[in-house]
Structure formats: structure tokens, C-alpha cells
Coordinates of C-alpha atoms in Angstrom, one line a residue:
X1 CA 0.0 0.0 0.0
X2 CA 1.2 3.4 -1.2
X3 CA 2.1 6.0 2.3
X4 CA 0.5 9.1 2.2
X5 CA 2.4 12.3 2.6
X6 CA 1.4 13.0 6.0
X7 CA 2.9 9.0 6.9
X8 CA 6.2 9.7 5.0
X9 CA 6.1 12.8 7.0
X10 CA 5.6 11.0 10.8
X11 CA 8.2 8.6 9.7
X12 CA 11.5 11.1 8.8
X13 CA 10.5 12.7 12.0
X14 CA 10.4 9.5 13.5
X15 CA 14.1 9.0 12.1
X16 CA 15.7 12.4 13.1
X17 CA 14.1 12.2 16.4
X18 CA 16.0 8.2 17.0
X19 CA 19.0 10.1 15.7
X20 CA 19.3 13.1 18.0
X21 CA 18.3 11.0 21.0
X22 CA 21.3 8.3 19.9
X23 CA 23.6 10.6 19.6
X24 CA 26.3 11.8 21.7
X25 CA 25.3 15.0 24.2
X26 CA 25.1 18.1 22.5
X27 CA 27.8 20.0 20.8
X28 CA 28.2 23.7 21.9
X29 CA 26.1 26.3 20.5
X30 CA 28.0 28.0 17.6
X31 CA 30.1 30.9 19.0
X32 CA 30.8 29.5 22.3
X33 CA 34.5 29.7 23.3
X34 CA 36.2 26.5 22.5
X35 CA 37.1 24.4 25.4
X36 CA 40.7 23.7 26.7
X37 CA 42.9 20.8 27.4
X38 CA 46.4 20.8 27.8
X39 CA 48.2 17.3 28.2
X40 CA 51.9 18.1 29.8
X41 CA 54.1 15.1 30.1
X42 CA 57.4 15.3 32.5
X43 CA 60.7 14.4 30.7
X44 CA 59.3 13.1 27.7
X45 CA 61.6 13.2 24.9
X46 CA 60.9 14.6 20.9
X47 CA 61.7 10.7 20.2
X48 CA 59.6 8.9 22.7
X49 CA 56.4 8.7 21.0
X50 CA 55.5 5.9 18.2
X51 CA 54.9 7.9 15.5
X52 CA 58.0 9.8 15.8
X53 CA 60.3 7.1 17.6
X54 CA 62.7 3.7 16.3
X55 CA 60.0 1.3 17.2
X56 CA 60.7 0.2 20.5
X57 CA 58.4 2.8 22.8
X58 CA 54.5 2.2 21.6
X59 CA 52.4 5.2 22.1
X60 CA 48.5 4.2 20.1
X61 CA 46.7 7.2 21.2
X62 CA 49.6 10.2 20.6
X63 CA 49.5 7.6 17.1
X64 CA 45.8 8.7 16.7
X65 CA 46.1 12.5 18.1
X66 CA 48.7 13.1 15.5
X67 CA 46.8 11.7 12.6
X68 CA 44.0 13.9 13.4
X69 CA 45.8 16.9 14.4
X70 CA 49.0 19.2 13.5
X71 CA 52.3 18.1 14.7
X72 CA 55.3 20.8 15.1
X73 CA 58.2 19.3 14.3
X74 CA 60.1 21.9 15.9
X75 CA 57.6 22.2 18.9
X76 CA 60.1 23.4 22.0
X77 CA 60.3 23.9 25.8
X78 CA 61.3 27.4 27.0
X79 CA 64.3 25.5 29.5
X80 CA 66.2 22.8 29.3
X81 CA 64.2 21.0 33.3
X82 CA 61.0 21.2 34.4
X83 CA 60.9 24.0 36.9
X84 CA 61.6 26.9 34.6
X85 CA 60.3 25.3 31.7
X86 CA 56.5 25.5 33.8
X87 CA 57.6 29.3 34.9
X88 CA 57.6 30.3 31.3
X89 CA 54.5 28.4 30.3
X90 CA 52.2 29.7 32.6
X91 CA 53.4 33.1 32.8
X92 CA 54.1 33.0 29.1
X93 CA 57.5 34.8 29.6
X94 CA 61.0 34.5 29.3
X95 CA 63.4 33.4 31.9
X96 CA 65.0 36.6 32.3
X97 CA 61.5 38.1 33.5
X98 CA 60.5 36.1 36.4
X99 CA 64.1 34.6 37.2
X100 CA 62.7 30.9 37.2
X101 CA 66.0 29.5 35.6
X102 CA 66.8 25.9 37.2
X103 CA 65.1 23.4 39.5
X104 CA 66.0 25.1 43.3
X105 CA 69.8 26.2 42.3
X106 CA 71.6 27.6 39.5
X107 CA 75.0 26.6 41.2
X108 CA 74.7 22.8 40.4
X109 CA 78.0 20.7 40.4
X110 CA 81.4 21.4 41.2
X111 CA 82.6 24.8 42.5
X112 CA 86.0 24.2 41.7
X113 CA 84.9 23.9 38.3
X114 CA 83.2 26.6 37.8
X115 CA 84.8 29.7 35.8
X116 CA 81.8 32.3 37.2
X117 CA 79.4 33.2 40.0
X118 CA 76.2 32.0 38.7
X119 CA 73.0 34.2 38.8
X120 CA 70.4 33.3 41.7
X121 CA 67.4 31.1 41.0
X122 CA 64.2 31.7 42.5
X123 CA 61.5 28.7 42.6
X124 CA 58.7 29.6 41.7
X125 CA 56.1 32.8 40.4
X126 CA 54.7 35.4 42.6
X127 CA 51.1 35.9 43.1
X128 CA 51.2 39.3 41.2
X129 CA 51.9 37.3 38.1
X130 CA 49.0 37.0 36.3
X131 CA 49.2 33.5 34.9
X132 CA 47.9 31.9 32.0
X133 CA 45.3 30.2 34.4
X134 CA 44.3 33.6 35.8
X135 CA 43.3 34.5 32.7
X136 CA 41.6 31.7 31.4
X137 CA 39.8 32.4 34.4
X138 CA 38.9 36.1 34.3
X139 CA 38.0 35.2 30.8
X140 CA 34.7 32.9 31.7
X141 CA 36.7 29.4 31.7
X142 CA 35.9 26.8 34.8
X143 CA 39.4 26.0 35.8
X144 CA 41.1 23.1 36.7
X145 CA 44.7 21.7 37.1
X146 CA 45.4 18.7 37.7
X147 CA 48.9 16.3 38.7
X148 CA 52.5 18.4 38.7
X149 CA 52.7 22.1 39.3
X150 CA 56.5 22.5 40.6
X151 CA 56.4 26.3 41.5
X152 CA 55.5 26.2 45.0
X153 CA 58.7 26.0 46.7
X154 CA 60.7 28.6 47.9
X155 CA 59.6 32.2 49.4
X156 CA 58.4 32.8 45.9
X157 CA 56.4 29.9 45.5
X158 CA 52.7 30.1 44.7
X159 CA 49.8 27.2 44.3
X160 CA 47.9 26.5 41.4
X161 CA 44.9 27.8 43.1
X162 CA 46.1 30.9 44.0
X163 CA 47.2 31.9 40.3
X164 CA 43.8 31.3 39.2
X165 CA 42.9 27.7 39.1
X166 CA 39.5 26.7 40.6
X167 CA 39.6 23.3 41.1
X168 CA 43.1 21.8 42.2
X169 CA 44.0 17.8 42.8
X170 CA 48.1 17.2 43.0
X171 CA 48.4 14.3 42.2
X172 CA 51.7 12.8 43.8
X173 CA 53.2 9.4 43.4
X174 CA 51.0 7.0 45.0
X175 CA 53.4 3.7 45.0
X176 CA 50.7 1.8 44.1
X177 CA 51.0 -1.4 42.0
X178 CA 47.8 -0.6 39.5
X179 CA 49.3 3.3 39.3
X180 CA 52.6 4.0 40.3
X181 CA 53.0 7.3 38.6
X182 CA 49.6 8.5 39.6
X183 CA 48.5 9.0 35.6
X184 CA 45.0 7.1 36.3
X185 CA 44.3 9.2 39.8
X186 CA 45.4 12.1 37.7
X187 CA 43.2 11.8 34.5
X188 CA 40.0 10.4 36.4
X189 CA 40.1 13.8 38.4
X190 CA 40.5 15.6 35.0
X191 CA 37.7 14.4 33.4
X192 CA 35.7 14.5 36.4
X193 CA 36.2 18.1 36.2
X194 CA 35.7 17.6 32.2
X195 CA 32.1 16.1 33.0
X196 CA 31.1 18.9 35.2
X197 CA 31.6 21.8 33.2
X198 CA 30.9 20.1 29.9
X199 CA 27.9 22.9 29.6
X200 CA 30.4 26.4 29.5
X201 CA 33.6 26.3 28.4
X202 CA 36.5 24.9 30.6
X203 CA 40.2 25.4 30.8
X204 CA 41.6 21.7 31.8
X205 CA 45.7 21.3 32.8
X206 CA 46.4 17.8 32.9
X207 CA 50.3 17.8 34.4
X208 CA 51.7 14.2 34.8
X209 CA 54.5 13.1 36.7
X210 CA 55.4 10.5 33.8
X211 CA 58.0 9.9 32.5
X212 CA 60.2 11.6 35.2
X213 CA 62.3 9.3 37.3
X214 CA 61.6 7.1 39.2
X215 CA 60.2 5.6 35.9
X216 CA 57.4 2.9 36.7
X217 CA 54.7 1.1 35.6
X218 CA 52.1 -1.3 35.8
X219 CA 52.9 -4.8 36.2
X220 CA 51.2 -6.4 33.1
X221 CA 52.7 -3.1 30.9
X222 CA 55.9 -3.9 32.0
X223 CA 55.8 -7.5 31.3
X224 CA 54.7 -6.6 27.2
X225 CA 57.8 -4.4 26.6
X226 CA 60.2 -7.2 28.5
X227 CA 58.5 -9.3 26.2
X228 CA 59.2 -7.3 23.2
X229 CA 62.6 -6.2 24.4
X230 CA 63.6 -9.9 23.5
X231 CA 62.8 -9.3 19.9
X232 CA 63.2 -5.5 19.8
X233 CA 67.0 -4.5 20.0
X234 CA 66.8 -0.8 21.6
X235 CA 68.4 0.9 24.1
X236 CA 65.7 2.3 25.7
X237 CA 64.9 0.2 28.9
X238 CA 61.3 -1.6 29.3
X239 CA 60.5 -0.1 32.3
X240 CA 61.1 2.8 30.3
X241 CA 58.7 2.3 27.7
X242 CA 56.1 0.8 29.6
X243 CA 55.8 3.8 31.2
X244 CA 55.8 5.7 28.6
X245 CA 52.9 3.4 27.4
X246 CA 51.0 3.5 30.6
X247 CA 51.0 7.8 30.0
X248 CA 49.7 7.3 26.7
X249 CA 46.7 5.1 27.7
X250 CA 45.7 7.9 30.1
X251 CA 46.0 10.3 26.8
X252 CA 43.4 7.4 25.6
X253 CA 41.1 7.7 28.4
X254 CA 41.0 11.6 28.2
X255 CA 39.8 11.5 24.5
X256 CA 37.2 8.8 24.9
X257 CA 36.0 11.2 27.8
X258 CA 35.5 13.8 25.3
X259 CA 33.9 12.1 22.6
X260 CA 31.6 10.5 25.4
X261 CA 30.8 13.8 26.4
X262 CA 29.8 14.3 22.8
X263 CA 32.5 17.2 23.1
X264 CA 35.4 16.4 20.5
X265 CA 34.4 19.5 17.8
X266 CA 34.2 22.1 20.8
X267 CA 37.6 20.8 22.3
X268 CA 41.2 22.2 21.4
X269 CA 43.8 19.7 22.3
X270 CA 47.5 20.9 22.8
X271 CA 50.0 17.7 23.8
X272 CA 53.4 18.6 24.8
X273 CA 55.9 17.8 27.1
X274 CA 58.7 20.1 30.0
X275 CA 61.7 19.5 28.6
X276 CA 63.4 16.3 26.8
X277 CA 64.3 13.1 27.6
X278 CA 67.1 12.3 30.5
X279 CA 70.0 10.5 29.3
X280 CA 68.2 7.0 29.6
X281 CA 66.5 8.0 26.1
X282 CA 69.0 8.9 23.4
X283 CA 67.3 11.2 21.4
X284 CA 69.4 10.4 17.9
X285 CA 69.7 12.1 15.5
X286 CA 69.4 14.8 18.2
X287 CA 72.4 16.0 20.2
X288 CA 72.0 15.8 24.1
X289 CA 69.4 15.1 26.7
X290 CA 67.6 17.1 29.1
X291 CA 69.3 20.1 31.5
X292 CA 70.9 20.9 28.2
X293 CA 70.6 23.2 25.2
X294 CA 71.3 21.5 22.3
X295 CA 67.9 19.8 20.4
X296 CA 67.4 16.9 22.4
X297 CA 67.0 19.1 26.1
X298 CA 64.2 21.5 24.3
X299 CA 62.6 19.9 21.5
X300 CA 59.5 18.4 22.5
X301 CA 56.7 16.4 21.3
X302 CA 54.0 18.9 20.0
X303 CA 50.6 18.0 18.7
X304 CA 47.9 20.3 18.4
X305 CA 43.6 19.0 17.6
X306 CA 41.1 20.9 16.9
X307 CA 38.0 20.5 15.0
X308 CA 37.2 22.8 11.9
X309 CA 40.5 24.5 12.6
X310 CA 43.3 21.7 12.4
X311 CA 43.6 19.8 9.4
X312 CA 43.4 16.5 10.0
X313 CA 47.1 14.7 9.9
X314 CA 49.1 18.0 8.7
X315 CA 52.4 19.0 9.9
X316 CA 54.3 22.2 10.4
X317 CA 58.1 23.0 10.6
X318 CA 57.5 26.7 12.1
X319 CA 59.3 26.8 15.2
X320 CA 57.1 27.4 18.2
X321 CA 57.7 27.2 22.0
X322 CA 55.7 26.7 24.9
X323 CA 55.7 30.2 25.9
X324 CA 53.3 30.5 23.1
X325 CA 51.0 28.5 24.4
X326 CA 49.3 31.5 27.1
X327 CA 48.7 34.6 23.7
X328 CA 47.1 30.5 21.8
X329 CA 44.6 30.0 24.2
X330 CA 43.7 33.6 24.8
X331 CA 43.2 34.4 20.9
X332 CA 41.3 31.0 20.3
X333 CA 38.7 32.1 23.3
X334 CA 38.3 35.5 22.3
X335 CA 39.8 36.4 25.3
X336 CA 42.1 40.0 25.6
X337 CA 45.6 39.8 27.5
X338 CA 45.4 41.5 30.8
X339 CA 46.0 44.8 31.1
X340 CA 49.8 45.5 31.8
X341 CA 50.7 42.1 30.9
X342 CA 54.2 41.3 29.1
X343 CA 53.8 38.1 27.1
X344 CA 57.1 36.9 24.8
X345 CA 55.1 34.4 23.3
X346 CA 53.1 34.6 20.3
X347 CA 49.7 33.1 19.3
X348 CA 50.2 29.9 17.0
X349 CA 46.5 30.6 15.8
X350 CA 47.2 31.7 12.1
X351 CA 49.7 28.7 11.7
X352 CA 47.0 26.1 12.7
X353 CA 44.5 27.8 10.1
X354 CA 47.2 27.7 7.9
X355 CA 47.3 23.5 8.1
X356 CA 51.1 24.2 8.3
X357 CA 52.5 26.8 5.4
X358 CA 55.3 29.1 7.1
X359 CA 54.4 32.7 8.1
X360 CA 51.4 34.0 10.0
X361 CA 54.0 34.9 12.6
X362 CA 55.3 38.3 13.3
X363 CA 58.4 37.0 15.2
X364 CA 62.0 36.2 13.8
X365 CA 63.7 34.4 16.6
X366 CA 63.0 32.4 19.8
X367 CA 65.6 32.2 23.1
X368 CA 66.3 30.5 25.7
X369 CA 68.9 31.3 29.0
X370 CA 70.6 29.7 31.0
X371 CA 73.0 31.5 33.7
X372 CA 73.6 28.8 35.4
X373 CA 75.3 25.3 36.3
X374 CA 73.6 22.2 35.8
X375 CA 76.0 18.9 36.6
X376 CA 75.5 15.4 35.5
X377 CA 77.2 15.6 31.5
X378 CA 74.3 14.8 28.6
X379 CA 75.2 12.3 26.0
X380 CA 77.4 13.9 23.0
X381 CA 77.3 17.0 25.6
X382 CA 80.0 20.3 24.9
X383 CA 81.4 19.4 28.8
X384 CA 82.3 15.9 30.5
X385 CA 81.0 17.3 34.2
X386 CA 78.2 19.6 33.5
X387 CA 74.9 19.2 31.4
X388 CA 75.5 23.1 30.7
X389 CA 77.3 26.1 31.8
X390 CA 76.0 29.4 31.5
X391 CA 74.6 29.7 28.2
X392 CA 72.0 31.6 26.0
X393 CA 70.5 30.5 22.8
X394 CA 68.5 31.9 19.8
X395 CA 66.7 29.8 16.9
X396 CA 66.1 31.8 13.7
X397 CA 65.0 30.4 10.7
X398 CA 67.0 27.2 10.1
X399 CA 69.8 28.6 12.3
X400 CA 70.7 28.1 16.2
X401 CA 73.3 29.9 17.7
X402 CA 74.7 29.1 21.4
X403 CA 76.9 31.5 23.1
X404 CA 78.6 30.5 26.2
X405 CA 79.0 33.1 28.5
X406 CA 82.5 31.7 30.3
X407 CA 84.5 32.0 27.3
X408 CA 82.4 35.3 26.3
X409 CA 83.1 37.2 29.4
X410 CA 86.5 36.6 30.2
X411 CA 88.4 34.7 27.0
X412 CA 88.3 38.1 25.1
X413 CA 84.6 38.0 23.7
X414 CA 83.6 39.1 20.2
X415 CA 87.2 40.2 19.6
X416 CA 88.0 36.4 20.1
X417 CA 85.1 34.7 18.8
X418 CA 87.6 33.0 16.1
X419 CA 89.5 31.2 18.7
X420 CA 87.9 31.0 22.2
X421 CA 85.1 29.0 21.4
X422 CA 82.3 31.2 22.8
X423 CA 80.1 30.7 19.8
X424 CA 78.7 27.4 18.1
X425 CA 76.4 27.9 15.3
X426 CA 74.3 25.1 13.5
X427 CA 72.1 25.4 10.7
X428 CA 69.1 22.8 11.4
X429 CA 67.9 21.8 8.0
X430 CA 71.2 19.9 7.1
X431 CA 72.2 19.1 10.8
X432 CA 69.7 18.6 13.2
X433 CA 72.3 16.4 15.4
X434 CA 74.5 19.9 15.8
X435 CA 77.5 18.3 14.8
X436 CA 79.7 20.3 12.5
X437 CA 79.5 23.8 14.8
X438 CA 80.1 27.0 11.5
X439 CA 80.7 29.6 14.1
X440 CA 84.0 30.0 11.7
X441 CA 82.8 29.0 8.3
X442 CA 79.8 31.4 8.0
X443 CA 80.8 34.7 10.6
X444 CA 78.1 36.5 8.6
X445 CA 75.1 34.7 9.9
X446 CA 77.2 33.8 13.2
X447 CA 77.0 37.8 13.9
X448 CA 73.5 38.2 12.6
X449 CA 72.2 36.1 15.2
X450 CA 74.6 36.8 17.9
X451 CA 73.7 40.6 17.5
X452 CA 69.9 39.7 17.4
X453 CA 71.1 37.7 20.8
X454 CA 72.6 40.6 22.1
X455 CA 69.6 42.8 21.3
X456 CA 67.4 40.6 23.0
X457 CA 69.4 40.9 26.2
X458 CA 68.7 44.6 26.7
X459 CA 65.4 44.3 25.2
X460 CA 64.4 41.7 28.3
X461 CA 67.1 42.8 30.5
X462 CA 68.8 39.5 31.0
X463 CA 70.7 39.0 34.1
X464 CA 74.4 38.3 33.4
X465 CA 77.6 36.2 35.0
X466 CA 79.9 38.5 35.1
X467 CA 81.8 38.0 38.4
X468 CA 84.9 35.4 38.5
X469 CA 84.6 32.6 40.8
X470 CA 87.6 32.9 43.3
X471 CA 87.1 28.7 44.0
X472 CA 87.8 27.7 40.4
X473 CA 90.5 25.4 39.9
X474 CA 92.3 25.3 36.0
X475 CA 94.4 22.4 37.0
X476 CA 91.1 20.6 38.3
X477 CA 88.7 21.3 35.2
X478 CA 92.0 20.5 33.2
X479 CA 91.7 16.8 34.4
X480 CA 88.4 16.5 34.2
X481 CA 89.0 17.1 30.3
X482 CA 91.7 14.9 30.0
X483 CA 90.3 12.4 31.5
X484 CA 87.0 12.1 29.1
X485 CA 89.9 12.2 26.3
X486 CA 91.2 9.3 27.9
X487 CA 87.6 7.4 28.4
X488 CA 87.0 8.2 24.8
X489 CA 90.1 6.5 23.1

């Protein structure tokens, strides 16, 4: 029997209404401000992920994140350890403005061997500095961070509640056989707070404690990756990885969260990590480990998601750094920066609409310094006691430049730059490893960026060492030297 209008009618209302009551919960009304979450791993190196790594370390749901987002190839930290790495983040400055420049103490390692008095650290951000979760805040976001926040020691030191976070849960290591590194206790309170406030827009900080030492992992994780190791020849341990793996499965459990919520198109999703891997994950091709400058101590794992913005799978080789991560989130909600607020990072916005061409950004350079010691040497390191001296870096274009400021300040500086070694120079694009140093070979772009470097000092008025260290010992640091020569043959 033929249907009559009015019963082809009831019947596709029939079906719509099936539909909407099958589907996920609501998306946002268009216009709302996007939500927020930030995934912030501890250590994690720019080759421990699957997609980017030799094999060995498994990571299924960074896998998926990058296939649907934009990864930076040349994503960075703002320091070298996790401490001032987190001070630059969320007060989206340099180190030179808030002084954040080491984990406790800039005078790390042997005094005798130590050609300067270093400048003082402090530990953490006043409450005068408007962070990046005070404004997210004073912007209309529900707030909430959740696992490591490292800035609350010393006389400085603040809590994540006083700079603007409403809803706060720690996180530390619970020693517990099913979640040793506190990643499930840390992601169930995040997407508690996600299922709350899944009706306004949210600002969600999810800070783990993986993969910092002591690296651990579930019991049944670290028996796959022993099993693999015996057909897997890597270097990287399998406590290691299964770690590593047991992060990534919490990265798992925040997405579902979000499509459950019916939330995924309303959701930007920034992964990164503090500061690279520690010396028990080579990061080949690139050159050291983390406390250090060269790539493998600041570049970082760097994926970016977001619905009708991202396109799906793309890539982009535009440096960025994680002090661009406060002017981001600001310009993606609509939101202004706070009045009187100095910000020396730069929104990323026009490069994700871009789906990865170069430009959109008005920038030319990005720093880093370090007026400090940090002991403990990195693999392929510049110093067989020390992960770095006092040092002060700039990226431009395909060019790095690293100026050491021992051999600056008292080996004759710029007048000497031929022969004392203050300088090395790398260009990127043909050696990401920073092997063959052209400090000599091309002095035109070694002074372009040193001057640029030099600039940037007065421009953020960059504390110094200056002063002599009357403890040093030249005989002392002279066998240390030797000694690696000899350990080398």
C-alpha cells in the first residue's frame, strides 16, 4: 500500500528524532569559546612517541592525536628542566622576566669547576603574576589543574589555586602497583572536572608526573615491553617504555572522555611535554638530553587537535615554543591579555588555520637562557662534568646559535670569537644532530644572530655572569678534560 504524505512525514520525523536522541550529548552552541585541554608530560623526549620514535616505545593514542591533528616538528620547551620550563608556560615569559631559571639552584656541580658566580634562582612565580590560568579564568573558563605544578617552593612559590585555578587535585606518586606514577588518579580527576563543566567552556591542565624518574609502571605493561625487548633491540629500557605506554593510555582515556561527552568538535587539544628526555633516552639524531641546550633538552613532542581548525594529519616545521601556548589559548577564546601584561610568546592561531604553510608569525627568533650550572654531562654533551654552563640560545629560521658566556666574558669576547670558542652555530635543516659547529665558516650569519642575541638581552634585561669565581681550579677542570679524552680513546 502506497504512504500518504502525511505518513512519509511522521516517519523522517520518526528517524531524526532516533538520531538526536542516539547521539552523543550536545555540541556547543555555535560561537561559544572552545574548550581547553592541555596534556603536559614530565621528561618526555621529541623521540619517545610511536609515530616519531625507532620502534621500540608504543604510544597508540599520541599515534591517533597526531593523525587527526597538526604536529610541530620543531615544537620546544622554554628551558632545558621542568621548573623553569613550567615558569615560562604559565606566565608566558621568558626566563630573564620572572628569574625561574633551574630546578632550586643555578650553582649545580662542582665549584672548583666553575669559571663564574652564577645568577640566583628563585623557585617559583609570585602571586602578582598573572598567569595563564588567571586569565583563562577572568575570561569565563571553569578551571582546573590537575597532577604536577613545581612552582610552589621557595619564598616565591605560589599554588595553582592561588594563580587562578578553581579546582586543584596534586596528584603525587601513590606507590601503588595498578598506578605507580599516579596517571589514572590524575586523568580520572580531570575528566571528572571535564564532565562537570561540559555545559560552559573549561580550561583543563592535565600535568603528569610521567615519565620523570623514578620511571614505573604497571605490572602487566611492564611485562609486554620485556617481552618485546627480546625481539626488539633498543636501548631504551622496558620499564622505560612501559611507562611511557601507561602515560599514553591515560592520553586514551582523556579523548574517549571527550567524545563521550559528545565534546570532541568544541575541544582544542595541545600535547606537549617540560623539557626532553634524560639521558636514559637517546634522542638520535638529536644532540643531548635534558638540562641541556642543544635539540634533544628542548625539543619536545608537539601536537595540536582541533575541530574545523586543524587539518586532520598536517604538519608544520615553524618553530614554536611553549611560551606561546598563554597569547594561543587567549586568541582561540576570544579572550584579551590583561592589562599590563608582558607576554614573549606569540599566538600559534594563524599557523594552525594555515594546516602548516610558514608565516602567520610576526616573530624572527626564539631564546632561551641559562646563567647557570647544571651537573650530571648529557650524552654527546659540549662538557664531560656539566649538562650546561652558563649559556643563552637563539633559533632563527633554520639557524641556532649558542653562546657561552665563560668563554664570552673573560676569553676576550667578540674580539676572540675566532678562537675561544664562545660561539657554536648550526644550521638545522642539514644538521639537526648539531655536529659540525660553523661559528668560523659562516661569521656572517654567526654575527646576525649573535647581534639579534645581544639585542634581546637589553630588550628583556637579562641577568648576566659577570663576576669570576675565586674557587675555580684550571688544574682541576683540566683533568676532568683529560680524563674524558682518555675514556673516549
Amino acid at each position: 500500500m502506497k504512504r500518504t504524505s502525511l505518513q512519509l512525514c511522521l516517519a523522517l520525523c520518526g528517524l531524526v528524532l532516533a538520531l538526536h536522541l542516539s547521539a552523543p550529548a550536545a555540541h556547543a552552541a555555535p560561537g561559544r569559546q572552545p574548550n581547553i585541554l592541555v596534556i603536559f608530560s614530565d621528561d618526555q623526549g621529541w623521540r619517545d612517541t610511536g609515530y616519531n620514535g625507532e620502534g621500540y616505545i608504543e604510544t597508540p593514542n599520541l599515534d591517533r592525536l597526531a593523525k587527526e591533528g597538526m604536529v610541530f616538528t620543531s615544537g620546544y620547551a622554554s628551558a632545558g628542566n621542568c621548573q623553569p620550563s613550567r615558569g615560562c608556560l604559565y606566565s608566558g615569559t621568558y626566563t630573564p622576566r620572572h628569574y625561574v631559571f633551574a630546578v632550586a639552584s643555578t650553582d649545580r656541580g662542582p665549584k672548583q669547576l666553575q669559571r663564574m658566580i652564577p645568577i640566583p634562582n628563585k623557585s617559583g612565580l609570585p602571586v602578582e603574576n598573572i598567569t595563564l590560568g588567571d586569565a583563562m579564568k577572568a575570561g569565563g573558563y571553569a578551571t582546573g589543574h590537575f597532577g604536577k605544578w613545581h612552582l610552589g617552593s621557595g619564598p616565591e612559590g605560589t599554588s595553582p589555586a592561588q594563580q587562578g585555578f578553581d579546582v586543584v587535585m596534586d596528584g603525587p606518586h601513590q606507590n601503588a602497583p595498578k598506578d605507580p606514577k599516579s596517571v589514572y588518579k590524575i586523568t580520572d580527576a580531570a575528566c571528572e572536572f571535564m564532565e562537570k563543566n561540559k555545559d560552559k567552556p573549561f580550561f583543563c591542565f592535565v600535568s603528569h608526573h610521567a615519565i620523570h624518574s623514578k620511571v614505573e609502571a604497571r605490572d602487566e605493561t611492564l611485562a609486554k615491553f620485556k617481552a618485546k625487548s627480546e625481539k626488539v633491540d633498543s636501548k631504551i629500557s622496558p620499564v622505560y617504555a612501559a611507562c611511557m605506554y601507561d602515560l599514553d593510555d591515560g592520553v586514551g582515556i582523556l579523548l574517549k572522555k571527550l567524545a563521550d561527552l559528545g565534546l570532541e568538535k568544541d575541544t582544542l587539544v595541545l600535547y606537549t611535554s617540560d623539557n626532553g628526555g634524560t639521558n636514559a633516552s637517546p634522542q638520535e639524531p638529536l644532540r643531548g638530553n635534558k638540562g641541556g641546550y642543544y635539540e634533544g633538552g628542548i625539543r619536545e613532542p608537539f601536537i595540536v587537535r582541533w575541530a574545523g581548525v586543524v587539518k586532520a594529519g598536517s604538519k608544520c616545521d615553524v618553530p614554536v615554543i611553549n611560551i606561546d601556548l598563554y597569547p594561543t589559548f587567549l586568541d582561540a577564546a576570544g579572550i584579551k591579555v590583561p592589562a599590563g601584561k608582558v607576554l614573549d610568546g606569540e599566538s600559534i592561531v594563524p599557523l594552525l588555520k594555515q594546516t602548516g604553510d610558514s608565516g602567520g608569525l610576526k616573530r624572527k627568533a626564539i631564546f632561551w637562557h641559562f646563567p647557570g650550572y647544571l651537573d650530571r654531562p648529557v650524552i654527546r654533551g659540549r662538557d664531560p662534568v656539566f649538562r650546561t654552563r652558563p649559556v643563552s640560545v637563539i633559533r632563527k629560521g633554520d639557524w641556532k646559535l649558542h653562546l657561552y658566556h665563560e668563554e664570552w666574558q673573560l676569553d676576550g669576547g667578540r674580539g676572540k670569537l675566532d678562537t675561544n670558542n664562545a660561539v657554536e652555530l648550526y644550521n638545522l635543516i642539514d644538521d639537526i644532530g648539531e655536529r659540525k659547529n660553523l661559528a668560523n665558516a659562516n661569521k656572517m650569519k654567526r654575527d646576525e644572530l649573535l647581534d639579534d642575541l645581544l639585542a634581546w638581552f637589553k630588550a628583556t634585561d637579562a641577568p648576566l655572569p659577570t663576576e669570576k669565581n675565586p674557587k675555580y681550579d684550571s688544574e682541576a677542570e683540566g683533568n676532568e678534560k683529560k680524563g674524558k679524552k682518555n675514556k673516549n680513546k
